[in-house]
Amino acid sequence: MSEPLADGVGVARAHHFESVAQQREAATLGIWAWLITELLLFAALFLVALITRIQHPEATVAAAKHLKFWIGAINTVVLICSSLTMSMAIEFSRMGWQRAMVRAMLATAALGGLFLVLKGYEYYADWAEHMMPFLSDRPFALAETPAARLFVNLYYVATLLHALHLFTGITLLLGMTWMAARAGFLARHQNWIEVYGLYWHFIDLVWILAFPILYVVNR
């Protein structure tokens, strides 16, 4: 732990661990190992997008101009704010401020939901502009440029995968918030908040990488 915990805040040791410290280290190592594999997945998608930009600059720029830059920028701010509220929840959990922690967790989930709403609107605008090449009943607006089709498909794979991670994160966060509101939670499961916080920051990091690669560089 980087900071001491308040009285009454801690972790109930599971029987298969020798100590609470070992239990914390195992949980942290496990989440980091999984997050690194997920980051490699997104890195591969972003790398292909950048290579497409280098090899087919005109087609990629034509496709990227259809992306809603203002939505991407707002969503970047939204997720950065959500990382702030998640960090606040972690700090409140260390201090034993259960009510403040729960409120910060709810604020984090609300910001995540706002991101998904804005992203859904952006997808609707893409549909209206015939920018979904995988729909057979709506001709793709840039059908004459295969490289543009590739870039747009990469955009959807990357952003939908990110949205799936975010939706999963919101669902887990709401479930954890429900449990965290109960008396005695921080005395037994404070490390859950810290471990989950790493996952939420990972979601934020992926979007911070996606926004410049998909929206900014290609404009």
Coordinates of N, CA and C in Angstrom, one line a residue:
M1 N 0.8 -1.2 0.0 CA 0.0 0.0 0.0 C 0.9 1.3 0.0
S2 N 0.5 2.2 -0.8 CA 1.3 3.5 -0.9 C 0.9 4.4 0.3
E3 N -0.3 4.2 0.8 CA -0.8 5.1 1.9 C -1.4 4.3 3.0
P4 N -1.2 4.7 4.3 CA -1.8 3.9 5.4 C -3.4 4.0 5.3
L5 N -4.0 3.0 5.9 CA -5.5 3.0 5.9 C -6.0 3.5 7.2
A6 N -7.2 4.0 7.2 CA -7.8 4.5 8.5 C -8.2 3.3 9.3
D7 N -8.4 3.6 10.6 CA -8.9 2.5 11.5 C -10.2 1.9 11.0
G8 N -10.3 0.6 11.1 CA -11.6 0.0 10.6 C -11.6 -0.3 9.2
V9 N -10.6 0.0 8.4 CA -10.5 -0.2 7.0 C -9.5 -1.3 6.7
G10 N -9.8 -2.3 5.9 CA -8.8 -3.3 5.7 C -9.4 -4.4 4.8
V11 N -8.8 -5.6 4.9 CA -9.1 -6.7 4.0 C -9.2 -7.9 4.9
A12 N -10.3 -8.7 4.6 CA -10.5 -10.0 5.3 C -9.6 -11.0 4.6
R13 N -8.6 -11.6 5.2 CA -7.7 -12.5 4.6 C -8.4 -13.8 4.2
A14 N -8.3 -14.2 2.9 CA -8.8 -15.5 2.4 C -7.9 -16.6 3.0
H15 N -8.4 -17.8 3.1 CA -7.7 -18.9 3.8 C -6.5 -19.3 3.0
H16 N -6.5 -19.2 1.7 CA -5.4 -19.7 0.9 C -4.2 -18.7 0.8
F17 N -4.3 -17.6 1.5 CA -3.2 -16.6 1.5 C -2.5 -16.6 2.9
E18 N -1.2 -16.5 2.9 CA -0.5 -16.5 4.2 C -0.7 -15.2 5.0
S19 N -0.9 -14.1 4.2 CA -1.1 -12.8 4.9 C -1.9 -11.9 4.0
V20 N -2.4 -10.8 4.6 CA -3.2 -9.8 3.9 C -2.3 -9.1 2.8
A21 N -1.1 -8.9 3.1 CA -0.2 -8.3 2.2 C 0.0 -9.1 0.9
Q22 N 0.1 -10.4 1.1 CA 0.3 -11.3 0.0 C -1.0 -11.4 -0.8
Q23 N -2.2 -11.3 -0.2 CA -3.4 -11.3 -0.9 C -3.6 -10.0 -1.7
R24 N -3.2 -8.9 -1.2 CA -3.2 -7.6 -1.9 C -2.3 -7.7 -3.1
E25 N -1.1 -8.2 -2.9 CA -0.1 -8.3 -4.0 C -0.6 -9.2 -5.1
A26 N -1.2 -10.3 -4.8 CA -1.7 -11.3 -5.7 C -2.9 -10.6 -6.6
A27 N -3.8 -9.9 -5.9 CA -4.9 -9.2 -6.6 C -4.3 -8.2 -7.6
T28 N -3.4 -7.4 -7.1 CA -2.8 -6.4 -8.0 C -2.1 -6.9 -9.2
L29 N -1.3 -8.0 -8.9 CA -0.5 -8.6 -10.0 C -1.5 -9.2 -11.0
G30 N -2.5 -9.9 -10.5 CA -3.5 -10.5 -11.4 C -4.2 -9.5 -12.3
I31 N -4.6 -8.3 -11.8 CA -5.3 -7.4 -12.6 C -4.3 -6.7 -13.6
W32 N -3.1 -6.5 -13.2 CA -2.1 -5.9 -14.1 C -1.8 -6.9 -15.3
A33 N -1.7 -8.1 -15.0 CA -1.4 -9.1 -16.0 C -2.5 -9.1 -17.0
W34 N -3.7 -9.1 -16.6 CA -4.9 -9.1 -17.5 C -5.0 -7.8 -18.3
L35 N -4.7 -6.7 -17.6 CA -4.8 -5.4 -18.3 C -3.8 -5.3 -19.4
I36 N -2.6 -5.8 -19.2 CA -1.5 -5.8 -20.2 C -1.9 -6.5 -21.4
T37 N -2.6 -7.7 -21.3 CA -3.0 -8.4 -22.4 C -4.1 -7.7 -23.2
E38 N -5.0 -7.0 -22.5 CA -6.0 -6.2 -23.1 C -5.4 -5.0 -23.9
L39 N -4.4 -4.4 -23.3 CA -3.7 -3.2 -23.9 C -3.0 -3.7 -25.2
L40 N -2.5 -4.9 -25.2 CA -1.9 -5.4 -26.4 C -2.9 -5.5 -27.5
L41 N -4.1 -6.0 -27.2 CA -5.2 -6.1 -28.2 C -5.5 -4.7 -28.8
F42 N -5.7 -3.7 -28.0 CA -6.0 -2.4 -28.5 C -4.8 -1.8 -29.3
A43 N -3.6 -2.1 -28.8 CA -2.4 -1.6 -29.5 C -2.3 -2.1 -30.9
A44 N -2.7 -3.4 -31.1 CA -2.6 -3.9 -32.4 C -3.6 -3.2 -33.4
L45 N -4.8 -2.9 -32.9 CA -5.8 -2.2 -33.7 C -5.3 -0.8 -34.0
F46 N -4.7 -0.1 -33.0 CA -4.3 1.2 -33.3 C -3.1 1.3 -34.2
L47 N -2.2 0.2 -34.1 CA -1.1 0.2 -35.0 C -1.5 0.0 -36.5
V48 N -2.5 -0.9 -36.7 CA -3.0 -1.1 -38.0 C -3.7 0.2 -38.6
A49 N -4.4 1.0 -37.7 CA -4.9 2.2 -38.1 C -3.9 3.2 -38.5
L50 N -2.8 3.3 -37.8 CA -1.7 4.2 -38.1 C -1.0 3.8 -39.4
I51 N -0.8 2.5 -39.6 CA -0.2 2.0 -40.9 C -1.1 2.3 -42.1
T52 N -2.4 2.2 -41.9 CA -3.4 2.5 -42.9 C -3.3 4.0 -43.3
R53 N -3.1 4.8 -42.2 CA -3.0 6.3 -42.4 C -1.7 6.6 -43.3
I54 N -0.6 5.9 -43.0 CA 0.6 6.1 -43.7 C 0.6 5.7 -45.2
Q55 N 0.0 4.5 -45.4 CA -0.1 4.0 -46.7 C -1.2 4.6 -47.6
H56 N -2.3 5.0 -47.0 CA -3.4 5.5 -47.7 C -3.9 6.8 -47.1
P57 N -3.1 7.9 -47.1 CA -3.4 9.1 -46.4 C -4.7 9.8 -46.9
E58 N -4.9 9.8 -48.2 CA -6.1 10.6 -48.7 C -7.4 9.8 -48.3
A59 N -7.4 8.5 -48.5 CA -8.6 7.8 -48.2 C -8.9 7.8 -46.7
T60 N -7.8 7.7 -45.9 CA -8.0 7.8 -44.4 C -8.5 9.1 -44.0
V61 N -8.0 10.2 -44.5 CA -8.4 11.5 -44.2 C -9.9 11.7 -44.6
A62 N -10.3 11.2 -45.7 CA -11.6 11.4 -46.2 C -12.6 10.6 -45.3
A63 N -12.2 9.5 -44.8 CA -13.0 8.8 -43.8 C -13.1 9.4 -42.5
A64 N -11.9 9.9 -42.0 CA -11.9 10.5 -40.7 C -12.6 11.8 -40.6
K65 N -12.8 12.5 -41.7 CA -13.6 13.8 -41.7 C -15.0 13.5 -41.3
H66 N -15.5 12.3 -41.5 CA -16.9 12.0 -41.1 C -17.0 11.7 -39.6
L67 N -15.9 11.5 -38.9 CA -16.0 11.3 -37.5 C -16.4 12.6 -36.8
K68 N -17.1 12.5 -35.7 CA -17.6 13.6 -35.0 C -16.5 14.0 -34.0
F69 N -15.6 15.0 -34.4 CA -14.5 15.4 -33.6 C -15.0 15.9 -32.2
W70 N -16.1 16.7 -32.2 CA -16.5 17.3 -31.0 C -17.0 16.3 -30.0
I71 N -17.7 15.2 -30.5 CA -18.1 14.2 -29.6 C -16.9 13.5 -29.0
G72 N -15.9 13.1 -29.8 CA -14.7 12.5 -29.3 C -14.0 13.3 -28.3
A73 N -14.0 14.6 -28.5 CA -13.3 15.5 -27.6 C -14.1 15.6 -26.2
I74 N -15.4 15.7 -26.3 CA -16.2 15.8 -25.1 C -16.1 14.5 -24.3
N75 N -16.1 13.4 -25.0 CA -16.0 12.1 -24.4 C -14.6 11.9 -23.7
T76 N -13.6 12.5 -24.3 CA -12.3 12.4 -23.7 C -12.3 13.1 -22.3
V77 N -12.9 14.3 -22.3 CA -13.0 15.1 -21.0 C -13.9 14.3 -20.0
V78 N -15.0 13.7 -20.5 CA -15.9 12.9 -19.6 C -15.1 11.8 -19.0
L79 N -14.3 11.0 -19.7 CA -13.6 9.9 -19.1 C -12.5 10.4 -18.2
I80 N -11.8 11.5 -18.5 CA -10.8 12.0 -17.6 C -11.4 12.4 -16.3
C81 N -12.6 13.0 -16.4 CA -13.3 13.4 -15.1 C -13.8 12.1 -14.4
S82 N -14.1 11.1 -15.1 CA -14.5 9.8 -14.4 C -13.3 9.2 -13.7
S83 N -12.1 9.3 -14.3 CA -10.9 8.8 -13.6 C -10.7 9.6 -12.3
L84 N -11.0 10.9 -12.4 CA -10.8 11.7 -11.2 C -11.8 11.3 -10.1
T85 N -13.0 11.0 -10.4 CA -14.0 10.6 -9.4 C -13.7 9.2 -8.9
M86 N -13.1 8.3 -9.8 CA -12.7 7.0 -9.3 C -11.5 7.1 -8.4
S87 N -10.6 8.0 -8.7 CA -9.5 8.2 -7.7 C -10.0 8.8 -6.4
M88 N -11.0 9.6 -6.5 CA -11.5 10.1 -5.2 C -12.2 9.0 -4.4
A89 N -12.9 8.1 -5.1 CA -13.5 6.9 -4.4 C -12.4 6.1 -3.7
I90 N -11.3 5.9 -4.4 CA -10.2 5.1 -3.8 C -9.7 5.8 -2.5
E91 N -9.4 7.1 -2.6 CA -8.9 7.9 -1.5 C -9.9 7.9 -0.3
F92 N -11.2 8.0 -0.7 CA -12.2 8.0 0.4 C -12.3 6.6 1.1
S93 N -12.1 5.6 0.3 CA -12.1 4.2 0.9 C -10.9 4.0 1.8
R94 N -9.8 4.6 1.5 CA -8.6 4.5 2.4 C -8.8 5.3 3.7
M95 N -9.6 6.4 3.6 CA -9.9 7.2 4.8 C -11.1 6.6 5.6
G96 N -11.8 5.7 5.0 CA -12.9 5.1 5.7 C -14.2 6.0 5.6
W97 N -14.2 6.9 4.6 CA -15.4 7.7 4.3 C -16.3 7.0 3.4
Q98 N -17.1 6.1 3.9 CA -17.9 5.2 3.1 C -19.0 5.9 2.3
R99 N -19.7 6.9 2.9 CA -20.7 7.6 2.1 C -20.1 8.4 1.0
A100 N -19.0 9.1 1.2 CA -18.4 9.9 0.2 C -17.9 8.9 -0.9
M101 N -17.3 7.8 -0.5 CA -16.8 6.8 -1.5 C -18.0 6.3 -2.4
V102 N -19.1 6.0 -1.8 CA -20.2 5.5 -2.6 C -20.7 6.6 -3.6
R103 N -20.7 7.8 -3.2 CA -21.1 8.9 -4.1 C -20.2 9.1 -5.2
A104 N -18.9 9.0 -4.9 CA -17.9 9.1 -6.0 C -18.0 8.0 -7.0
M105 N -18.3 6.8 -6.5 CA -18.5 5.6 -7.4 C -19.7 5.8 -8.3
L106 N -20.8 6.3 -7.7 CA -22.0 6.6 -8.5 C -21.7 7.7 -9.6
A107 N -20.9 8.7 -9.2 CA -20.6 9.7 -10.1 C -19.7 9.2 -11.3
T108 N -18.8 8.2 -10.9 CA -18.0 7.6 -12.0 C -18.9 6.8 -12.9
A109 N -19.8 6.0 -12.4 CA -20.7 5.3 -13.3 C -21.6 6.2 -14.1
A110 N -22.0 7.3 -13.6 CA -22.9 8.3 -14.4 C -22.1 8.9 -15.5
L111 N -20.8 9.2 -15.3 CA -20.0 9.7 -16.3 C -19.7 8.7 -17.4
G112 N -19.5 7.5 -17.0 CA -19.4 6.4 -18.0 C -20.6 6.2 -18.8
G113 N -21.8 6.3 -18.2 CA -23.0 6.3 -18.9 C -23.2 7.4 -19.9
L114 N -22.8 8.6 -19.5 CA -22.8 9.8 -20.4 C -21.9 9.5 -21.6
F115 N -20.8 8.9 -21.4 CA -19.9 8.6 -22.6 C -20.6 7.7 -23.5
L116 N -21.3 6.6 -23.0 CA -22.0 5.7 -23.9 C -23.1 6.4 -24.6
V117 N -23.8 7.3 -24.0 CA -24.9 8.0 -24.7 C -24.4 8.8 -25.8
L118 N -23.3 9.6 -25.6 CA -22.7 10.4 -26.6 C -22.2 9.5 -27.8
K119 N -21.6 8.4 -27.4 CA -21.1 7.5 -28.4 C -22.2 6.9 -29.2
G120 N -23.3 6.6 -28.6 CA -24.5 6.1 -29.3 C -25.0 7.1 -30.3
Y121 N -25.1 8.3 -29.9 CA -25.5 9.4 -30.8 C -24.5 9.5 -32.0
E122 N -23.3 9.4 -31.7 CA -22.3 9.4 -32.8 C -22.5 8.3 -33.8
Y123 N -22.8 7.1 -33.3 CA -23.0 5.9 -34.2 C -24.3 6.2 -35.0
Y124 N -25.3 6.8 -34.4 CA -26.5 7.1 -35.1 C -26.2 8.1 -36.3
A125 N -25.4 9.1 -36.0 CA -25.0 10.1 -37.0 C -24.2 9.4 -38.1
D126 N -23.4 8.4 -37.8 CA -22.7 7.6 -38.8 C -23.6 6.8 -39.7
W127 N -24.6 6.3 -39.0 CA -25.7 5.5 -39.8 C -26.4 6.4 -40.7
A128 N -26.7 7.6 -40.3 CA -27.4 8.6 -41.1 C -26.6 9.0 -42.3
E129 N -25.3 9.1 -42.2 CA -24.4 9.5 -43.2 C -23.9 8.4 -44.1
H130 N -24.4 7.2 -43.9 CA -24.0 6.0 -44.6 C -22.5 5.7 -44.4
M131 N -22.1 5.8 -43.2 CA -20.7 5.5 -42.9 C -20.5 4.2 -42.1
M132 N -21.4 3.2 -42.4 CA -21.3 1.9 -41.8 C -21.1 0.9 -42.9
P133 N -19.9 0.6 -43.3 CA -19.7 -0.3 -44.4 C -20.1 -1.7 -44.3
F134 N -20.4 -2.1 -43.0 CA -20.8 -3.5 -42.8 C -22.3 -3.7 -42.9
L135 N -23.0 -2.7 -43.2 CA -24.5 -2.8 -43.4 C -24.8 -3.0 -44.9
S136 N -25.3 -4.1 -45.2 CA -25.6 -4.4 -46.6 C -26.7 -3.6 -47.2
D137 N -27.7 -3.2 -46.4 CA -28.8 -2.5 -46.9 C -28.6 -1.0 -47.0
R138 N -27.5 -0.5 -46.6 CA -27.2 1.0 -46.7 C -25.8 1.1 -47.4
P139 N -25.8 1.6 -48.6 CA -24.5 1.7 -49.4 C -23.5 2.6 -48.6
F140 N -22.3 2.2 -48.5 CA -21.2 2.9 -47.9 C -20.9 4.2 -48.7
A141 N -20.8 5.3 -48.0 CA -20.6 6.6 -48.6 C -19.3 6.7 -49.4
L142 N -18.3 5.9 -48.9 CA -16.9 6.0 -49.5 C -16.6 4.6 -50.1
A143 N -17.6 4.0 -50.8 CA -17.4 2.7 -51.3 C -16.3 2.6 -52.4
E144 N -16.0 3.7 -53.0 CA -15.0 3.7 -54.1 C -13.6 3.6 -53.6
T145 N -13.4 3.8 -52.3 CA -12.1 3.7 -51.7 C -12.0 2.6 -50.7
P146 N -11.4 1.5 -51.1 CA -11.3 0.3 -50.1 C -10.5 0.7 -48.8
A147 N -9.5 1.5 -49.0 CA -8.7 1.9 -47.8 C -9.6 2.6 -46.7
A148 N -10.5 3.4 -47.2 CA -11.4 4.1 -46.3 C -12.4 3.2 -45.6
R149 N -12.8 2.1 -46.4 CA -13.6 1.1 -45.7 C -12.8 0.4 -44.6
L150 N -11.6 0.1 -44.9 CA -10.7 -0.6 -43.9 C -10.6 0.3 -42.6
F151 N -10.3 1.6 -42.8 CA -10.1 2.5 -41.7 C -11.4 2.6 -40.9
V152 N -12.5 2.7 -41.5 CA -13.8 2.8 -40.8 C -14.1 1.6 -40.1
N153 N -13.9 0.4 -40.7 CA -14.1 -0.9 -40.0 C -13.2 -1.0 -38.7
L154 N -11.9 -0.5 -38.9 CA -11.0 -0.5 -37.7 C -11.6 0.4 -36.6
Y155 N -12.1 1.5 -37.0 CA -12.7 2.5 -36.1 C -13.8 1.8 -35.3
Y156 N -14.7 1.1 -36.0 CA -15.8 0.5 -35.3 C -15.4 -0.7 -34.4
V157 N -14.4 -1.5 -34.8 CA -13.9 -2.6 -34.0 C -13.3 -2.0 -32.7
A158 N -12.5 -1.0 -32.9 CA -11.8 -0.4 -31.7 C -12.8 0.3 -30.7
T159 N -13.7 1.1 -31.3 CA -14.6 1.8 -30.4 C -15.7 1.0 -29.8
L160 N -16.1 0.0 -30.6 CA -17.1 -0.9 -30.0 C -16.5 -1.8 -28.9
L161 N -15.3 -2.2 -29.1 CA -14.6 -3.0 -28.1 C -14.4 -2.2 -26.9
H162 N -14.0 -0.9 -27.0 CA -13.9 0.0 -25.9 C -15.2 0.2 -25.2
A163 N -16.3 0.4 -26.0 CA -17.6 0.6 -25.4 C -18.0 -0.7 -24.6
L164 N -17.7 -1.9 -25.1 CA -18.0 -3.1 -24.4 C -17.3 -3.2 -23.0
H165 N -16.0 -2.8 -23.0 CA -15.2 -2.7 -21.8 C -15.9 -1.7 -20.8
L166 N -16.3 -0.6 -21.4 CA -16.9 0.5 -20.5 C -18.2 0.0 -19.9
F167 N -19.0 -0.6 -20.8 CA -20.3 -1.1 -20.3 C -20.1 -2.1 -19.2
T168 N -19.2 -3.0 -19.4 CA -18.9 -4.1 -18.4 C -18.4 -3.4 -17.1
G169 N -17.6 -2.4 -17.3 CA -17.1 -1.6 -16.1 C -18.1 -0.9 -15.3
I170 N -19.1 -0.3 -16.1 CA -20.2 0.3 -15.4 C -21.1 -0.7 -14.6
T171 N -21.3 -1.8 -15.3 CA -22.1 -2.9 -14.6 C -21.5 -3.4 -13.3
L172 N -20.1 -3.6 -13.4 CA -19.4 -4.1 -12.2 C -19.4 -3.0 -11.2
L173 N -19.2 -1.8 -11.6 CA -19.1 -0.7 -10.6 C -20.4 -0.5 -9.9
L174 N -21.5 -0.6 -10.6 CA -22.8 -0.4 -9.9 C -23.1 -1.6 -8.9
G175 N -22.7 -2.8 -9.3 CA -22.8 -3.9 -8.4 C -21.9 -3.8 -7.2
M176 N -20.7 -3.3 -7.4 CA -19.8 -3.1 -6.3 C -20.3 -1.9 -5.4
T177 N -20.9 -0.9 -6.0 CA -21.4 0.2 -5.2 C -22.5 -0.2 -4.3
W178 N -23.4 -1.1 -4.8 CA -24.5 -1.7 -4.0 C -23.9 -2.4 -2.8
M179 N -22.8 -3.2 -3.0 CA -22.2 -3.9 -1.9 C -21.5 -2.9 -1.0
A180 N -20.8 -1.9 -1.6 CA -20.0 -1.0 -0.8 C -20.8 -0.1 0.1
A181 N -22.1 0.0 -0.2 CA -23.0 0.8 0.7 C -23.4 0.1 2.0
R182 N -23.1 -1.1 2.1 CA -23.4 -1.9 3.3 C -22.4 -1.7 4.4
A183 N -22.9 -1.8 5.6 CA -22.0 -1.6 6.8 C -20.9 -2.7 6.8
G184 N -19.7 -2.3 7.1 CA -18.7 -3.3 7.2 C -17.9 -3.6 6.0
F185 N -18.3 -3.1 4.8 CA -17.7 -3.4 3.6 C -16.2 -3.0 3.6
L186 N -15.9 -1.8 4.0 CA -14.5 -1.3 4.0 C -13.6 -2.1 5.0
A187 N -14.2 -2.7 6.0 CA -13.4 -3.5 6.9 C -12.9 -4.8 6.3
R188 N -13.6 -5.2 5.2 CA -13.4 -6.6 4.7 C -12.9 -6.5 3.2
H189 N -13.3 -5.5 2.5 CA -13.0 -5.5 1.0 C -12.5 -4.2 0.5
Q190 N -11.8 -3.5 1.2 CA -11.3 -2.2 0.7 C -10.4 -2.3 -0.6
N191 N -9.7 -3.4 -0.7 CA -8.8 -3.6 -1.8 C -9.6 -3.8 -3.1
W192 N -10.9 -4.2 -3.0 CA -11.7 -4.3 -4.2 C -11.8 -3.0 -4.9
I193 N -11.9 -1.9 -4.2 CA -12.0 -0.6 -4.8 C -10.7 -0.2 -5.5
E194 N -9.6 -0.6 -4.9 CA -8.3 -0.2 -5.5 C -8.1 -1.0 -6.8
V195 N -8.4 -2.3 -6.7 CA -8.2 -3.2 -7.9 C -9.1 -2.8 -9.0
Y196 N -10.4 -2.5 -8.7 CA -11.3 -2.1 -9.7 C -10.9 -0.7 -10.3
G197 N -10.3 0.2 -9.5 CA -9.8 1.5 -10.0 C -8.8 1.3 -11.1
L198 N -8.0 0.3 -11.0 CA -7.0 0.1 -12.1 C -7.7 -0.2 -13.4
Y199 N -8.8 -1.0 -13.3 CA -9.5 -1.3 -14.6 C -10.2 -0.1 -15.2
W200 N -10.7 0.8 -14.3 CA -11.4 2.0 -14.8 C -10.4 2.9 -15.4
H201 N -9.2 3.0 -14.8 CA -8.2 3.9 -15.4 C -7.7 3.3 -16.7
F202 N -7.7 2.0 -16.8 CA -7.3 1.4 -18.1 C -8.3 1.8 -19.2
I203 N -9.6 1.8 -18.9 CA -10.6 2.2 -19.9 C -10.3 3.6 -20.3
D204 N -10.0 4.5 -19.4 CA -9.7 5.9 -19.7 C -8.5 5.9 -20.6
L205 N -7.4 5.2 -20.2 CA -6.2 5.2 -21.0 C -6.4 4.8 -22.4
V206 N -7.2 3.8 -22.7 CA -7.4 3.3 -24.0 C -8.1 4.4 -24.9
W207 N -9.0 5.1 -24.3 CA -9.7 6.2 -25.0 C -8.8 7.3 -25.3
I208 N -7.9 7.6 -24.3 CA -6.9 8.7 -24.5 C -6.0 8.4 -25.7
L209 N -5.7 7.1 -25.9 CA -4.9 6.7 -27.0 C -5.8 6.7 -28.3
A210 N -7.0 6.3 -28.2 CA -7.9 6.1 -29.4 C -8.2 7.5 -30.0
F211 N -8.5 8.5 -29.1 CA -8.9 9.8 -29.6 C -7.9 10.4 -30.6
P212 N -6.7 10.6 -30.2 CA -5.7 11.2 -31.2 C -5.4 10.3 -32.4
I213 N -5.4 9.0 -32.2 CA -5.1 8.1 -33.3 C -6.2 8.1 -34.3
L214 N -7.4 8.0 -33.9 CA -8.5 7.9 -34.8 C -9.1 9.2 -35.3
Y215 N -9.1 10.2 -34.3 CA -9.8 11.5 -34.6 C -8.8 12.6 -35.1
V216 N -7.7 12.7 -34.4 CA -6.8 13.9 -34.5 C -5.8 13.7 -35.7
V217 N -5.0 12.6 -35.6 CA -4.0 12.4 -36.5 C -4.5 12.4 -38.0
N218 N -5.6 11.8 -38.2 CA -6.2 11.6 -39.5 C -6.9 12.8 -40.1
R219 N -7.0 13.9 -39.3 CA -7.6 15.1 -39.8 C -6.6 16.0 -40.4

